[in-house]
Structures are given as structure tokens and as C-alpha cells.
Amino acid sequence: MLENEALHKLAEKNNLKNPKFNRLTGGDINDVFLITAEGKKQVVKINNAEKFPGMFAAEKAGLEALQQPNVIDVPSVLGLGKIGNTAYLLLEYKESTAKSSTFWTDFGKQMAALHKTTSKEFGFHQDNYIGSLPQQNNKSTSAADFYISERLEPQLKLAKDKGYELGVTNSFFRNISAIIPDEKPSLIHGDLWGGNYVVNAEGNPCLIDPATAFAPREMDLAMMKLFGGFDNQLFEVYNQEFPLEPGFIERIPLWQLYYLLVHLNLFGVGYKAQVTSILKQFG
């Protein structure tokens, strides 16, 4: 179905009168548009439903989970559906402005509050995606078991299938099991780099594009440090609100390994050296 036809049909399906569409910055997976209809603005994401089955249903579940504790801003989901083979997710539009004077301290407090939201088990009630890659979320009572079986092993298998020889040893899994803190599961964003938050109309942080799960909280913080874009004040305030277990700095590369494996599998060999270096470090 032609993109323009799909957009008009989804607008009609959601009772949006006389819509105007403006393309927003998107990625390789989704096309993103601002819909203006009768003076109201909404955002719609569309993609190929056959290529990425269930992606928007999973994103909806993740956004709603992040919204539920009411501790940090998250766009509301306004619609979900399919027009032909085009899937769509209709979202609240967040007007943007400059960061408030307390943006980073507020962000740190809000992330700490989010991570204090817990569950009996690690995992999530459904699988989802990280980027365009499936992310499984089977339940586990152990932080180390969850990280190994639900995060590292699927990406390591995919990397092997793609022909990357990474030299993973049995001692690696034993070593990381011994140093991963035995903390309660935290509700995490799951893919929190600098492009996955926006500044809302009040100058406060708003989380978008999650890969949500109840998981080790250090995963979010390590990802936030991987590509930069977050002021150190955020981490200082976070640690005051929800102190980290000793040794966090040394564990950062371990958590970043997952995200680097994802990048290796998505974008290629340029990430292999970082991956193999971390495997050797903990092997």
C-alpha cells in the first residue's frame, strides 16, 4: 500500500478530520509523521507489519508500563492497528522546548523512582524488540540468569550465525554470574541512549522508543554512558536517591556488552573489537 494512502486511511479510521502530514525524523525501521487535524497534533509511526510482526503492540505495552508508576513523562498511546500490510502506532505529540534549569537533577530523581518500581521476577509479560531485533523476556528469579539467558545468549547466537567468531568461554559466564548484584528487578527503559528521550513542553525529560522489561537497573545506566548525551549530574543525583551497589563502575562494560552485541548484529563488524575486548576482560 502506498504510504500516502495508508496515512489517510489510518487518519480516517481514528476519526482525524482533514489531516495534514509532516515527516519527522525516523530511523531505518519506522517512518514517523506529525499529524495535524482540527488544530490537534499527534504522532504516528508506521512500518511493514510483515517484516516486524508485533513491534508496535510491544512498544505500546512498554510505554504503558513506563507510564504506570507516574514518575517520568511518557507519551500516551492513542491508537494501534494495521492498514493492509502497514502497521501503525498513534501517539501523543510532545511539544518541545529548552531544558529546565533542574532538568538533569530531575531526570536523575525520576530514573531512580522508575527503577524502584519492581516485580517478583525479571522479564516482562511479552517479548519485544531492541531496534529491529527481537528481544525475549522469559521470567527469571535471578539477575545473572536473566541477563545471560535473555540478553547475552540470544545476541551471541545471532552473532555466531552471522559468522562472527567471538571466543566466548565457559569461564566468562561463571565470572559474570559471580559479580552481577543480586538486586530486585527494576522497571527499565531498556534502550536509553540520547536519542530515546525528548524534552517536553515543561522542559522535563520524556522517554520514547523503549525496550522495556523488569531487569537489572544497571543496564539502563550503562547504556546511558555508552554513547554519551547525559550530564554527570544525573548520575550523581540518581546515586543519592537509589545508591548503586559497590563495583558499578567496573561492571559498566559488562552491561554495555549487550548493547554492543546488538549493534554488531545490526550494523556490522565495526563493533566487533569492543565486543571481544569485553569478553576477554571478564573471561
JSON list of N, CA, C and O in Angstrom, two decimals, residues 76-95:
[
{"chain": "A", "resi": 76, "resn": "SER", "atom": "N", "xyz": [1.42, 9.12, 25.70]},
{"chain": "A", "resi": 76, "resn": "SER", "atom": "CA", "xyz": [0.29, 8.19, 25.76]},
{"chain": "A", "resi": 76, "resn": "SER", "atom": "C", "xyz": [0.06, 7.56, 24.39]},
{"chain": "A", "resi": 76, "resn": "SER", "atom": "O", "xyz": [0.26, 8.20, 23.35]},
{"chain": "A", "resi": 77, "resn": "VAL", "atom": "N", "xyz": [-0.36, 6.30, 24.41]},
{"chain": "A", "resi": 77, "resn": "VAL", "atom": "CA", "xyz": [-0.71, 5.61, 23.17]},
{"chain": "A", "resi": 77, "resn": "VAL", "atom": "C", "xyz": [-2.16, 5.90, 22.85]},
{"chain": "A", "resi": 77, "resn": "VAL", "atom": "O", "xyz": [-3.05, 5.68, 23.66]},
{"chain": "A", "resi": 78, "resn": "LEU", "atom": "N", "xyz": [-2.41, 6.40, 21.63]},
{"chain": "A", "resi": 78, "resn": "LEU", "atom": "CA", "xyz": [-3.75, 6.81, 21.22]},
{"chain": "A", "resi": 78, "resn": "LEU", "atom": "C", "xyz": [-4.39, 5.84, 20.24]},
{"chain": "A", "resi": 78, "resn": "LEU", "atom": "O", "xyz": [-5.61, 5.86, 20.05]},
{"chain": "A", "resi": 79, "resn": "GLY", "atom": "N", "xyz": [-3.59, 5.02, 19.61]},
{"chain": "A", "resi": 79, "resn": "GLY", "atom": "CA", "xyz": [-4.15, 4.07, 18.65]},
{"chain": "A", "resi": 79, "resn": "GLY", "atom": "C", "xyz": [-3.10, 3.08, 18.19]},
{"chain": "A", "resi": 79, "resn": "GLY", "atom": "O", "xyz": [-1.89, 3.36, 18.21]},
{"chain": "A", "resi": 80, "resn": "LEU", "atom": "N", "xyz": [-3.58, 1.92, 17.78]},
{"chain": "A", "resi": 80, "resn": "LEU", "atom": "CA", "xyz": [-2.71, 0.84, 17.32]},
{"chain": "A", "resi": 80, "resn": "LEU", "atom": "C", "xyz": [-3.49, 0.04, 16.30]},
{"chain": "A", "resi": 80, "resn": "LEU", "atom": "O", "xyz": [-4.67, -0.27, 16.52]},
{"chain": "A", "resi": 81, "resn": "GLY", "atom": "N", "xyz": [-2.88, -0.28, 15.17]},
{"chain": "A", "resi": 81, "resn": "GLY", "atom": "CA", "xyz": [-3.62, -1.07, 14.20]},
{"chain": "A", "resi": 81, "resn": "GLY", "atom": "C", "xyz": [-2.82, -1.37, 12.96]},
{"chain": "A", "resi": 81, "resn": "GLY", "atom": "O", "xyz": [-1.59, -1.22, 12.92]},
{"chain": "A", "resi": 82, "resn": "LYS", "atom": "N", "xyz": [-3.55, -1.76, 11.93]},
{"chain": "A", "resi": 82, "resn": "LYS", "atom": "CA", "xyz": [-2.93, -2.17, 10.67]},
{"chain": "A", "resi": 82, "resn": "LYS", "atom": "C", "xyz": [-3.83, -1.75, 9.52]},
{"chain": "A", "resi": 82, "resn": "LYS", "atom": "O", "xyz": [-5.05, -1.92, 9.57]},
{"chain": "A", "resi": 83, "resn": "ILE", "atom": "N", "xyz": [-3.23, -1.19, 8.50]},
{"chain": "A", "resi": 83, "resn": "ILE", "atom": "CA", "xyz": [-3.91, -0.85, 7.25]},
{"chain": "A", "resi": 83, "resn": "ILE", "atom": "C", "xyz": [-3.22, -1.65, 6.16]},
{"chain": "A", "resi": 83, "resn": "ILE", "atom": "O", "xyz": [-2.10, -1.33, 5.78]},
{"chain": "A", "resi": 84, "resn": "GLY", "atom": "N", "xyz": [-3.87, -2.69, 5.69]},
{"chain": "A", "resi": 84, "resn": "GLY", "atom": "CA", "xyz": [-3.18, -3.58, 4.75]},
{"chain": "A", "resi": 84, "resn": "GLY", "atom": "C", "xyz": [-1.99, -4.22, 5.45]},
{"chain": "A", "resi": 84, "resn": "GLY", "atom": "O", "xyz": [-2.13, -4.80, 6.52]},
{"chain": "A", "resi": 85, "resn": "ASN", "atom": "N", "xyz": [-0.81, -4.11, 4.84]},
{"chain": "A", "resi": 85, "resn": "ASN", "atom": "CA", "xyz": [0.39, -4.65, 5.50]},
{"chain": "A", "resi": 85, "resn": "ASN", "atom": "C", "xyz": [1.20, -3.55, 6.18]},
{"chain": "A", "resi": 85, "resn": "ASN", "atom": "O", "xyz": [2.37, -3.73, 6.50]},
{"chain": "A", "resi": 86, "resn": "THR", "atom": "N", "xyz": [0.58, -2.39, 6.40]},
{"chain": "A", "resi": 86, "resn": "THR", "atom": "CA", "xyz": [1.22, -1.28, 7.10]},
{"chain": "A", "resi": 86, "resn": "THR", "atom": "C", "xyz": [0.71, -1.23, 8.54]},
{"chain": "A", "resi": 86, "resn": "THR", "atom": "O", "xyz": [-0.48, -1.02, 8.78]},
{"chain": "A", "resi": 87, "resn": "ALA", "atom": "N", "xyz": [1.61, -1.44, 9.49]},
{"chain": "A", "resi": 87, "resn": "ALA", "atom": "CA", "xyz": [1.26, -1.32, 10.91]},
{"chain": "A", "resi": 87, "resn": "ALA", "atom": "C", "xyz": [1.47, 0.12, 11.35]},
{"chain": "A", "resi": 87, "resn": "ALA", "atom": "O", "xyz": [2.34, 0.84, 10.82]},
{"chain": "A", "resi": 88, "resn": "TYR", "atom": "N", "xyz": [0.66, 0.56, 12.32]},
{"chain": "A", "resi": 88, "resn": "TYR", "atom": "CA", "xyz": [0.83, 1.93, 12.81]},
{"chain": "A", "resi": 88, "resn": "TYR", "atom": "C", "xyz": [0.65, 2.00, 14.32]},
{"chain": "A", "resi": 88, "resn": "TYR", "atom": "O", "xyz": [-0.05, 1.17, 14.93]},
{"chain": "A", "resi": 89, "resn": "LEU", "atom": "N", "xyz": [1.29, 2.99, 14.90]},
{"chain": "A", "resi": 89, "resn": "LEU", "atom": "CA", "xyz": [1.17, 3.31, 16.32]},
{"chain": "A", "resi": 89, "resn": "LEU", "atom": "C", "xyz": [0.93, 4.82, 16.42]},
{"chain": "A", "resi": 89, "resn": "LEU", "atom": "O", "xyz": [1.76, 5.60, 15.96]},
{"chain": "A", "resi": 90, "resn": "LEU", "atom": "N", "xyz": [-0.20, 5.19, 16.98]},
{"chain": "A", "resi": 90, "resn": "LEU", "atom": "CA", "xyz": [-0.58, 6.60, 17.11]},
{"chain": "A", "resi": 90, "resn": "LEU", "atom": "C", "xyz": [-0.27, 7.06, 18.53]},
{"chain": "A", "resi": 90, "resn": "LEU", "atom": "O", "xyz": [-0.71, 6.43, 19.50]},
{"chain": "A", "resi": 91, "resn": "LEU", "atom": "N", "xyz": [0.48, 8.14, 18.64]},
{"chain": "A", "resi": 91, "resn": "LEU", "atom": "CA", "xyz": [0.99, 8.59, 19.94]},
{"chain": "A", "resi": 91, "resn": "LEU", "atom": "C", "xyz": [0.67, 10.05, 20.21]},
{"chain": "A", "resi": 91, "resn": "LEU", "atom": "O", "xyz": [0.53, 10.86, 19.29]},
{"chain": "A", "resi": 92, "resn": "GLU", "atom": "N", "xyz": [0.60, 10.38, 21.49]},
{"chain": "A", "resi": 92, "resn": "GLU", "atom": "CA", "xyz": [0.52, 11.76, 21.93]},
{"chain": "A", "resi": 92, "resn": "GLU", "atom": "C", "xyz": [1.75, 12.52, 21.42]},
{"chain": "A", "resi": 92, "resn": "GLU", "atom": "O", "xyz": [2.87, 12.02, 21.48]},
{"chain": "A", "resi": 93, "resn": "TYR", "atom": "N", "xyz": [1.52, 13.72, 20.90]},
{"chain": "A", "resi": 93, "resn": "TYR", "atom": "CA", "xyz": [2.63, 14.56, 20.45]},
{"chain": "A", "resi": 93, "resn": "TYR", "atom": "C", "xyz": [3.15, 15.38, 21.62]},
{"chain": "A", "resi": 93, "resn": "TYR", "atom": "O", "xyz": [2.37, 15.99, 22.36]},
{"chain": "A", "resi": 94, "resn": "LYS", "atom": "N", "xyz": [4.45, 15.38, 21.81]},
{"chain": "A", "resi": 94, "resn": "LYS", "atom": "CA", "xyz": [5.07, 16.14, 22.88]},
{"chain": "A", "resi": 94, "resn": "LYS", "atom": "C", "xyz": [5.73, 17.40, 22.30]},
{"chain": "A", "resi": 94, "resn": "LYS", "atom": "O", "xyz": [6.74, 17.31, 21.61]},
{"chain": "A", "resi": 95, "resn": "GLU", "atom": "N", "xyz": [5.11, 18.55, 22.56]},
{"chain": "A", "resi": 95, "resn": "GLU", "atom": "CA", "xyz": [5.75, 19.82, 22.20]},
{"chain": "A", "resi": 95, "resn": "GLU", "atom": "C", "xyz": [7.07, 19.92, 22.94]},
{"chain": "A", "resi": 95, "resn": "GLU", "atom": "O", "xyz": [7.17, 19.52, 24.11]}
]
